[in-house]
Short mmCIF file of C-alpha atoms in Angstrom, two decimals:
data_model
loop_
_atom_site.label_atom_id
_atom_site.label_comp_id
_atom_site.label_asym_id
_atom_site.label_seq_id
_atom_site.Cartn_x
_atom_site.Cartn_y
_atom_site.Cartn_z
CA MET A 28 0.04 0.01 -0.03
CA THR A 29 2.74 2.52 0.90
CA ALA A 30 4.54 1.91 -2.41
CA VAL A 31 1.33 2.50 -4.35
CA ILE A 32 0.59 5.70 -2.44
CA SER A 33 4.19 6.84 -2.94
CA ASP A 34 3.65 6.71 -6.68
CA ALA A 35 0.88 9.32 -6.34
CA ALA A 36 3.12 11.71 -4.21
CA HIS A 37 4.92 14.69 -5.80
CA ALA A 38 6.84 17.72 -4.71
CA VAL A 39 4.86 20.66 -3.54
CA ASP A 40 5.38 22.97 -6.46
CA PRO A 41 3.33 24.62 -9.24
CA ALA A 42 4.07 22.00 -11.87
CA ALA A 43 2.78 19.24 -9.66
CA ALA A 44 -0.30 21.23 -8.63
CA MET A 45 -1.20 22.15 -12.18
CA GLY A 46 -0.57 18.57 -13.30
CA LEU A 47 -3.47 17.47 -11.16
CA LEU A 48 -5.89 19.88 -12.82
CA PRO A 49 -7.63 19.98 -16.27
CA GLY A 50 -6.35 23.61 -16.78
CA ARG A 51 -5.54 26.72 -14.82
CA PRO A 52 -8.46 27.35 -12.50
CA ARG A 53 -9.72 30.84 -11.89
CA LEU A 54 -9.68 30.11 -8.16
CA LEU A 55 -7.00 27.83 -6.76
CA ALA A 56 -7.67 27.16 -3.10
CA LEU A 57 -5.36 25.71 -0.51
CA GLY A 58 -6.91 24.69 2.86
CA GLU A 59 -5.36 24.11 6.22
CA PRO A 60 -6.64 21.68 8.97
CA THR A 61 -5.89 24.16 11.82
CA HIS A 62 -5.08 27.75 12.39
CA GLY A 63 -1.97 29.26 13.92
CA GLU A 64 0.69 26.89 12.60
CA ASP A 65 3.36 28.83 10.78
CA ASP A 66 4.89 25.69 9.35
CA LEU A 67 1.73 25.27 7.27
CA LEU A 68 1.78 28.94 6.27
CA ASP A 69 5.41 28.59 5.18
CA VAL A 70 4.25 25.86 2.74
CA ARG A 71 1.52 28.18 1.58
CA ASN A 72 3.98 31.07 1.07
CA ASP A 73 6.42 28.98 -0.93
CA LEU A 74 3.71 27.65 -3.20
CA PHE A 75 1.81 30.86 -3.65
CA ARG A 76 5.00 32.78 -4.52
CA GLN A 77 5.86 30.25 -7.20
CA LEU A 78 2.25 30.35 -8.57
CA VAL A 79 2.42 34.12 -8.77
CA GLU A 80 5.75 34.09 -10.56
CA GLN A 81 5.19 31.09 -12.86
CA GLU A 82 1.40 30.90 -13.42
CA CYS A 83 0.59 34.62 -13.30
CA TYR A 84 -1.92 34.56 -10.42
CA ARG A 85 -2.54 38.19 -9.40
CA THR A 86 -4.51 37.96 -6.20
CA ILE A 87 -3.91 36.28 -2.89
CA ALA A 88 -6.99 35.98 -0.71
CA ILE A 89 -7.06 34.63 2.85
CA GLU A 90 -9.68 33.89 5.51
CA SER A 91 -9.66 37.33 7.09
CA ASP A 92 -12.01 40.30 7.33
CA CYS A 93 -12.64 41.66 3.83
CA MET A 94 -12.78 45.32 5.02
CA MET A 95 -9.56 45.06 7.07
CA GLY A 96 -7.90 43.46 4.06
CA LEU A 97 -8.13 46.71 2.20
CA VAL A 98 -5.42 48.07 4.50
CA VAL A 99 -3.07 45.29 3.39
CA ASP A 100 -3.96 45.72 -0.22
CA ASP A 101 -3.22 49.43 -0.11
CA TYR A 102 0.18 48.70 1.47
CA VAL A 103 1.25 45.95 -0.92
CA THR A 104 0.15 47.85 -4.05
CA SER A 105 1.28 51.41 -3.11
CA GLY A 106 3.28 51.27 0.07
CA THR A 107 0.57 53.07 2.01
CA GLY A 108 1.35 52.87 5.80
CA ASN A 109 4.11 50.83 7.43
CA LEU A 110 4.33 47.10 7.92
CA ASP A 111 3.80 47.09 11.70
CA ASP A 112 0.63 49.03 11.42
CA VAL A 113 -0.67 47.01 8.50
CA MET A 114 -0.15 43.78 10.38
CA ALA A 115 -2.04 45.28 13.40
CA ARG A 116 -4.99 46.72 11.48
CA GLY A 117 -5.14 44.65 8.26
CA PHE A 118 -6.00 41.13 9.68
CA SER A 119 -8.84 39.66 11.78
CA HIS A 120 -8.83 36.47 13.95
CA GLY A 121 -5.36 37.34 15.29
CA PHE A 122 -3.77 36.45 12.00
CA GLY A 123 -1.71 39.63 11.93
CA ALA A 124 0.53 38.22 14.75
CA SER A 125 1.79 35.46 12.55
CA ALA A 126 5.42 35.70 11.35
CA ALA A 127 4.46 33.77 8.13
CA ASN A 128 1.65 36.22 7.35
CA ARG A 129 4.05 39.06 7.91
CA GLU A 130 6.52 37.52 5.60
CA LEU A 131 3.81 37.09 2.93
CA VAL A 132 2.88 40.79 3.16
CA ARG A 133 6.52 41.79 3.06
CA TRP A 134 7.13 39.66 -0.01
CA MET A 135 4.10 40.98 -1.79
CA ARG A 136 5.22 44.56 -1.21
CA ALA A 137 8.66 43.78 -2.52
CA TYR A 138 7.38 41.88 -5.47
CA ASN A 139 5.06 44.89 -6.46
CA ASP A 140 7.62 47.56 -6.01
CA GLY A 141 8.31 49.18 -9.35
CA ARG A 142 5.79 47.04 -11.29
CA PRO A 143 2.84 48.56 -13.19
CA ALA A 144 -0.55 47.98 -11.64
CA SER A 145 -1.54 45.38 -14.25
CA GLU A 146 1.37 43.18 -13.09
CA GLN A 147 1.02 43.66 -9.38
CA VAL A 148 -0.28 40.99 -7.00
CA ARG A 149 -3.21 42.07 -4.95
CA PHE A 150 -4.23 41.03 -1.40
CA ALA A 151 -7.80 40.35 -0.26
CA GLY A 152 -9.53 39.16 2.89
CA PHE A 153 -12.64 37.19 1.84
CA ASP A 154 -14.27 36.51 5.25
CA GLY A 155 -16.95 38.86 6.44
CA PRO A 156 -16.27 41.22 9.40
CA LEU A 157 -17.33 38.35 11.68
CA GLU A 158 -15.86 36.67 14.76
CA ILE A 159 -17.17 33.59 16.58
CA THR A 160 -18.59 35.92 19.21
CA GLY A 161 -20.58 37.97 16.81
CA ALA A 162 -20.49 40.49 13.93
CA ALA A 163 -19.17 43.99 13.36
CA SER A 164 -21.36 47.05 13.03
CA PRO A 165 -22.40 47.65 9.43
CA ARG A 166 -21.37 51.35 9.83
CA GLN A 167 -18.04 51.26 8.03
CA ALA A 168 -19.31 49.44 4.97
CA LEU A 169 -22.61 51.20 4.74
CA ILE A 170 -21.18 54.81 5.15
CA ALA A 171 -18.35 53.93 2.69
CA LEU A 172 -20.89 52.79 0.09
CA HIS A 173 -22.95 55.94 0.55
CA ALA A 174 -19.92 58.11 0.22
CA CYS A 175 -18.87 56.45 -3.02
CA LEU A 176 -22.25 57.09 -4.53
CA ALA A 177 -22.71 60.60 -3.14
CA ALA A 178 -19.40 61.71 -4.55
CA ARG A 179 -20.51 60.87 -8.15
CA LEU A 180 -24.30 61.05 -8.27
CA ASP A 181 -26.95 63.77 -7.83
CA ALA A 182 -28.19 63.90 -4.28
CA ASP A 183 -31.78 63.36 -5.34
CA LEU A 184 -30.88 59.85 -6.67
CA LEU A 185 -29.74 58.70 -3.19
CA PRO A 186 -32.40 57.11 -0.95
CA CYS A 187 -31.13 58.92 2.17
CA THR A 188 -28.43 61.26 3.48
CA ALA A 189 -25.27 60.20 5.34
CA ASP A 190 -26.72 61.91 8.45
CA ALA A 191 -29.89 59.74 8.19
CA LEU A 192 -27.71 56.59 8.01
CA ASP A 193 -25.70 57.73 11.02
CA ARG A 194 -28.83 58.30 13.07
CA LEU A 195 -30.23 54.87 12.25
CA LEU A 196 -26.96 53.12 12.90
CA GLY A 197 -26.72 54.63 16.36
CA ALA A 198 -23.91 53.57 18.71
CA ASP A 199 -21.74 50.72 17.50
CA ASP A 200 -22.04 48.99 20.89
CA ARG A 201 -25.57 47.99 20.00
CA TRP A 202 -24.26 45.95 17.07
CA ILE A 203 -21.23 44.26 18.67
CA GLU A 204 -22.92 43.02 21.84
CA PRO A 205 -21.10 39.74 22.50
CA ALA A 206 -24.00 38.29 24.50
CA ALA A 207 -26.15 38.38 21.37
CA MET A 208 -24.47 35.33 19.89
CA MET A 209 -26.00 33.00 22.48
CA ASP A 210 -28.96 35.22 23.53
CA PRO A 211 -31.12 36.48 20.57
CA SER A 212 -32.87 38.95 22.78
CA ARG A 213 -29.61 40.91 23.09
CA SER A 214 -29.44 41.49 19.42
CA GLY A 215 -30.49 44.71 17.80
CA GLY A 216 -30.85 43.17 14.39
CA ARG A 217 -34.65 43.37 14.28
CA THR A 218 -35.30 46.83 15.59
CA THR A 219 -37.23 49.35 13.56
CA ASP A 220 -34.03 51.22 12.74
CA ALA A 221 -32.27 48.01 11.65
CA GLU A 222 -35.13 47.11 9.39
CA GLN A 223 -35.05 50.48 7.82
CA LEU A 224 -31.25 50.16 7.34
CA ARG A 225 -31.71 46.87 5.47
CA LEU A 226 -34.09 48.52 3.05
CA LEU A 227 -31.74 51.41 2.47
CA ALA A 228 -28.73 49.16 1.97
CA ASP A 229 -30.71 47.24 -0.64
CA ASP A 230 -31.59 50.58 -2.37
CA LEU A 231 -27.95 51.76 -2.29
CA VAL A 232 -26.74 48.46 -3.83
CA ALA A 233 -29.46 48.69 -6.50
CA LEU A 234 -28.39 52.26 -7.23
CA LEU A 235 -24.80 51.12 -7.46
CA ASP A 236 -25.76 48.48 -10.04
CA ALA A 237 -27.95 50.83 -12.07
CA GLN A 238 -25.33 53.53 -12.23
CA THR A 239 -22.41 51.16 -13.10
CA PRO A 240 -21.56 52.83 -16.46
CA HIS A 241 -21.45 56.33 -14.98
CA LEU A 242 -19.54 55.31 -11.88
CA ILE A 243 -16.81 53.57 -13.85
CA ALA A 244 -16.56 56.38 -16.31
CA THR A 245 -16.24 59.06 -13.65
CA SER A 246 -13.89 57.16 -11.29
CA SER A 247 -12.37 53.85 -12.10
CA ARG A 248 -13.20 50.14 -12.32
CA GLU A 249 -11.12 49.65 -9.15
CA ASP A 250 -13.28 52.13 -7.19
CA TRP A 251 -16.39 50.39 -8.56
CA HIS A 252 -15.11 47.00 -7.41
CA ARG A 253 -14.48 48.45 -4.00
CA ALA A 254 -17.94 49.97 -3.81
CA ARG A 255 -19.44 46.53 -4.64
CA LEU A 256 -17.44 45.11 -1.71
CA TYR A 257 -18.90 47.72 0.54
CA GLY A 258 -22.35 46.86 -0.70
CA ARG A 259 -21.94 43.10 -0.23
CA THR A 260 -20.54 43.56 3.25
CA ALA A 261 -23.19 46.03 4.35
CA THR A 262 -26.10 43.92 3.21
CA GLY A 263 -24.43 40.73 4.51
CA LEU A 264 -23.88 42.17 7.94
CA LEU A 265 -27.40 43.51 8.25
CA SER A 266 -28.76 40.13 7.26
CA TYR A 267 -26.44 38.45 9.77
CA HIS A 268 -27.59 40.69 12.56
CA PHE A 269 -31.27 40.11 11.57
CA TRP A 270 -30.81 36.41 11.99
CA MET A 271 -28.87 36.75 15.29
CA ALA A 272 -32.11 38.09 16.65
CA ASP A 273 -34.03 34.95 15.49
CA THR A 274 -35.32 32.50 18.06
CA SER A 275 -36.06 29.56 15.88
CA PRO A 276 -34.17 26.14 16.08
CA GLY A 277 -32.54 26.91 12.76
CA ARG A 278 -30.88 30.12 13.92
CA MET A 279 -27.25 28.87 14.26
CA ALA A 280 -27.30 26.91 10.99
CA ARG A 281 -28.64 30.00 9.27
CA LEU A 282 -25.82 32.07 10.68
CA LEU A 283 -23.18 29.59 9.63
CA GLY A 284 -24.71 29.48 6.16
CA LEU A 285 -24.79 33.27 5.90
CA ARG A 286 -21.04 33.45 6.74
CA ALA A 287 -20.35 30.93 4.09
CA SER A 288 -22.46 32.85 1.64
CA MET A 289 -20.63 36.09 2.32
CA MET A 290 -17.28 34.32 1.84
CA ALA A 291 -18.45 32.81 -1.48
CA ALA A 292 -19.74 36.09 -2.77
CA ASN A 293 -16.37 37.69 -2.08
CA LEU A 294 -14.51 34.82 -3.84
CA LEU A 295 -16.78 34.94 -6.85
CA ALA A 296 -16.16 38.70 -7.14
CA LEU A 297 -12.46 38.08 -7.05
CA ALA A 298 -12.81 35.41 -9.73
CA GLU A 299 -14.48 37.96 -11.96
CA ARG A 300 -11.28 40.03 -11.82
CA GLY A 301 -8.87 37.27 -12.80
CA PRO A 302 -7.08 34.18 -11.43
CA ALA A 303 -6.76 34.18 -7.60
CA LEU A 304 -5.07 32.09 -4.96
CA VAL A 305 -7.19 31.38 -1.87
CA PHE A 306 -6.15 30.22 1.58
CA ALA A 307 -8.45 29.23 4.45
CA HIS A 308 -9.43 26.37 6.74
CA ASN A 309 -10.23 23.18 4.79
CA ALA A 310 -13.78 23.32 6.16
CA HIS A 311 -14.46 26.59 4.34
CA LEU A 312 -13.05 25.45 1.07
CA GLN A 313 -14.30 21.88 0.74
CA ARG A 314 -16.86 20.91 -1.89
CA ASP A 315 -18.78 18.80 0.61
CA LYS A 316 -21.49 19.99 2.86
CA SER A 317 -20.22 21.19 6.25
CA SER A 318 -21.51 19.90 9.60
CA MET A 319 -20.89 20.30 13.21
CA ARG A 320 -22.58 19.85 16.60
CA LEU A 321 -23.27 22.97 18.66
CA GLY A 322 -24.96 22.77 22.01
CA GLY A 323 -25.64 19.18 21.33
CA LEU A 324 -27.56 19.88 18.09
CA PRO A 325 -26.37 18.90 14.64
CA MET A 326 -25.80 21.74 12.18
CA GLU A 327 -25.39 21.45 8.40
CA TRP A 328 -24.70 24.14 5.76
CA TRP A 329 -23.03 24.50 2.46
CA SER A 330 -19.40 25.70 2.73
CA ALA A 331 -18.05 28.67 0.73
CA GLY A 332 -16.11 26.22 -1.41
CA ALA A 333 -19.24 24.20 -2.20
CA ILE A 334 -21.05 27.37 -3.29
CA VAL A 335 -18.15 28.56 -5.38
CA ASN A 336 -17.74 25.13 -6.96
CA ALA A 337 -21.36 25.11 -7.94
CA HIS A 338 -20.83 28.37 -9.81
CA LEU A 339 -17.38 27.81 -11.29
CA GLY A 340 -17.12 24.03 -11.85
CA GLU A 341 -13.69 23.20 -13.15
CA GLU A 342 -12.67 26.84 -12.72
CA TYR A 343 -12.46 26.09 -8.96
CA ALA A 344 -9.74 23.83 -7.65
CA PHE A 345 -9.13 22.77 -4.02
CA LEU A 346 -5.99 21.33 -2.40
CA ALA A 347 -6.57 20.18 1.18
CA THR A 348 -3.71 20.16 3.64
CA ALA A 349 -3.40 17.10 5.91
CA LEU A 350 -0.99 17.01 8.92
CA GLY A 351 0.85 14.29 10.74
CA THR A 352 1.68 15.73 14.15
CA ILE A 353 1.29 18.95 16.26
CA ARG A 354 3.01 17.53 19.26
CA HIS A 355 2.95 20.90 21.16
CA GLN A 356 -0.81 20.56 21.06
CA GLY A 357 -0.90 16.89 22.04
CA VAL A 358 -1.47 15.61 18.49
CA ASP A 359 0.96 12.67 18.10
CA ALA A 360 1.68 10.36 15.15
CA PRO A 361 -1.54 9.38 13.44
CA PRO A 362 -2.86 5.71 13.66
CA PRO A 363 -1.62 3.78 10.65
CA ASP A 364 -5.14 2.94 9.40
CA THR A 365 -6.11 6.55 8.93
CA ILE A 366 -5.52 8.74 5.84
CA GLU A 367 -2.87 10.70 7.72
CA GLY A 368 -1.31 7.48 8.96
CA LEU A 369 -0.87 6.11 5.45
CA LEU A 370 0.69 9.39 4.35
CA TYR A 371 2.87 9.61 7.49
CA ALA A 372 4.48 6.35 6.53
CA LEU A 373 6.16 7.94 3.47
CA PRO A 374 9.63 9.27 4.02
CA GLU A 375 9.30 12.93 2.78
CA GLU A 376 8.58 15.80 5.17
CA ARG A 377 6.03 17.37 2.74
CA TYR A 378 4.54 16.36 -0.59
CA LEU A 379 1.51 16.78 -2.80
CA VAL A 380 -0.67 13.70 -3.33
CA ASP A 381 -2.98 13.10 -6.31
CA ALA A 382 -6.28 12.84 -4.43
CA HIS A 383 -8.17 11.13 -7.27
CA ARG A 384 -5.53 8.50 -7.58
CA LEU A 385 -5.49 8.06 -3.81
CA ALA A 386 -9.27 7.58 -3.80
CA PHE A 387 -8.88 4.99 -6.44
CA VAL A 388 -6.27 3.12 -4.37
CA LEU A 389 -8.48 3.23 -1.37
CA ALA A 390 -11.62 2.16 -3.21
CA ASP A 391 -11.58 -1.27 -1.57
CA VAL A 392 -10.18 -0.05 1.76
CA THR A 393 -12.13 1.98 4.36
CA PRO A 394 -9.64 4.17 6.24
CA ALA A 395 -10.50 4.91 9.87
CA ALA A 396 -11.50 8.47 10.71
CA ARG A 397 -8.71 10.08 12.75
CA VAL A 398 -9.86 11.55 16.09
CA SER A 399 -7.95 14.57 17.29
CA PRO A 400 -7.26 15.04 21.06
CA TRP A 401 -7.16 18.79 20.44
CA PHE A 402 -10.29 20.73 19.40
CA GLY A 403 -8.30 23.10 17.21
CA TYR A 404 -7.27 20.52 14.68
CA ALA A 405 -9.69 18.89 12.18
CA PRO A 406 -8.37 15.67 10.59
CA LEU A 407 -9.15 14.93 6.96
CA ASP A 408 -12.46 13.17 6.62
CA PRO A 409 -11.88 10.00 4.48
CA ALA A 410 -15.29 10.57 2.84
CA HIS A 411 -14.09 13.93 1.48
CA VAL A 412 -11.01 12.60 -0.29
CA ALA A 413 -12.86 12.18 -3.60
CA GLY A 414 -13.93 15.75 -3.45
CA VAL A 415 -10.48 17.33 -3.42
CA ASP A 416 -7.97 17.71 -6.26
CA GLY A 417 -4.88 17.20 -4.25
CA ILE A 418 -3.62 16.73 -0.68
CA VAL A 419 -0.69 18.70 0.61
CA PHE A 420 0.70 16.57 3.38
CA VAL A 421 3.00 18.03 6.09
CA LYS A 422 4.56 15.39 8.39
CA ASP A 423 5.18 17.55 11.47
CA SER A 424 4.24 21.06 12.54
CA ARG A 425 6.62 22.36 15.14
CA ARG A 426 6.30 25.17 17.74
CA ARG A 427 8.28 28.28 16.78
#
């Protein structure tokens, strides 16, 4: 078995990755099975650098706040700000503290320096402004969208003034109440003001769409793309807050699905602009339906990857990362009858496995599902192997 699997293993490089695919996908996604391991991010950085240089990918998108990501993009494309500030303000989920993320941003800035805009590599966050404890205020996105339109359109076309939006938004504390995640009654997402904001946000997005020719002619396509991001984020956040106030049994599954939908919308918008590289947790990028138990109840929803795949087909590719050990988190060598155990038996420290060939090899074998002793690591589900294009395997992740 080990010898047969070894034949399906290749170096982790662009040639091997592209060799697994029918063509160059518009979105090439690389997943990780856990957050916070810089050894995995180093593999990402090496592969993404080569794909930018050899395959002309021009956007790198990661699982981070899409609004905060604009700070990083401004820095890597024009040098706006300084690296310390960008790492502090440009990432959500604590990802700005990662040395590997810092190195990625530093490299992107160095790569872009002196290049024309058409040849530069862009940065994007594709997650919504969401944390596990709740969601951000829609203020930033909604006010920014209104400002983009007000600067280029007659005032009588706008459904409201900026002051009216400000009054309806009120204090941001009402939106970011942490207790609202577990207690719907603490959410302000279904107040009269919030309902009015949802209608106004829809009207502003409709106006943006209707005025597309004028907006591009009087500003730039880049400004238009940014305005669309503001619109997606504002309407997405208002919908998320609305459902945070819901009391039905489907509330949490709805919220999980809304986050995935916001991610997918951002990825599809990036795909419109050209080939992009994507990095996030495997669970967000998989083609299979996602599931988890929360409060003892089963939850199911379609992941961002599943939604994007439904739209793009072969233009979407997904490489999942599997991991042998994270000893500093109590994750020791995998049992030999698991997917990770079979891959761990190979001598190399890291390699790329043809997932379709592996699935064929395992057709008459049922690998055991690995169980992690640490909640932060999600082993590869054997049932999902057929739904990935390749598996990047890293034998050991070590504490820095």
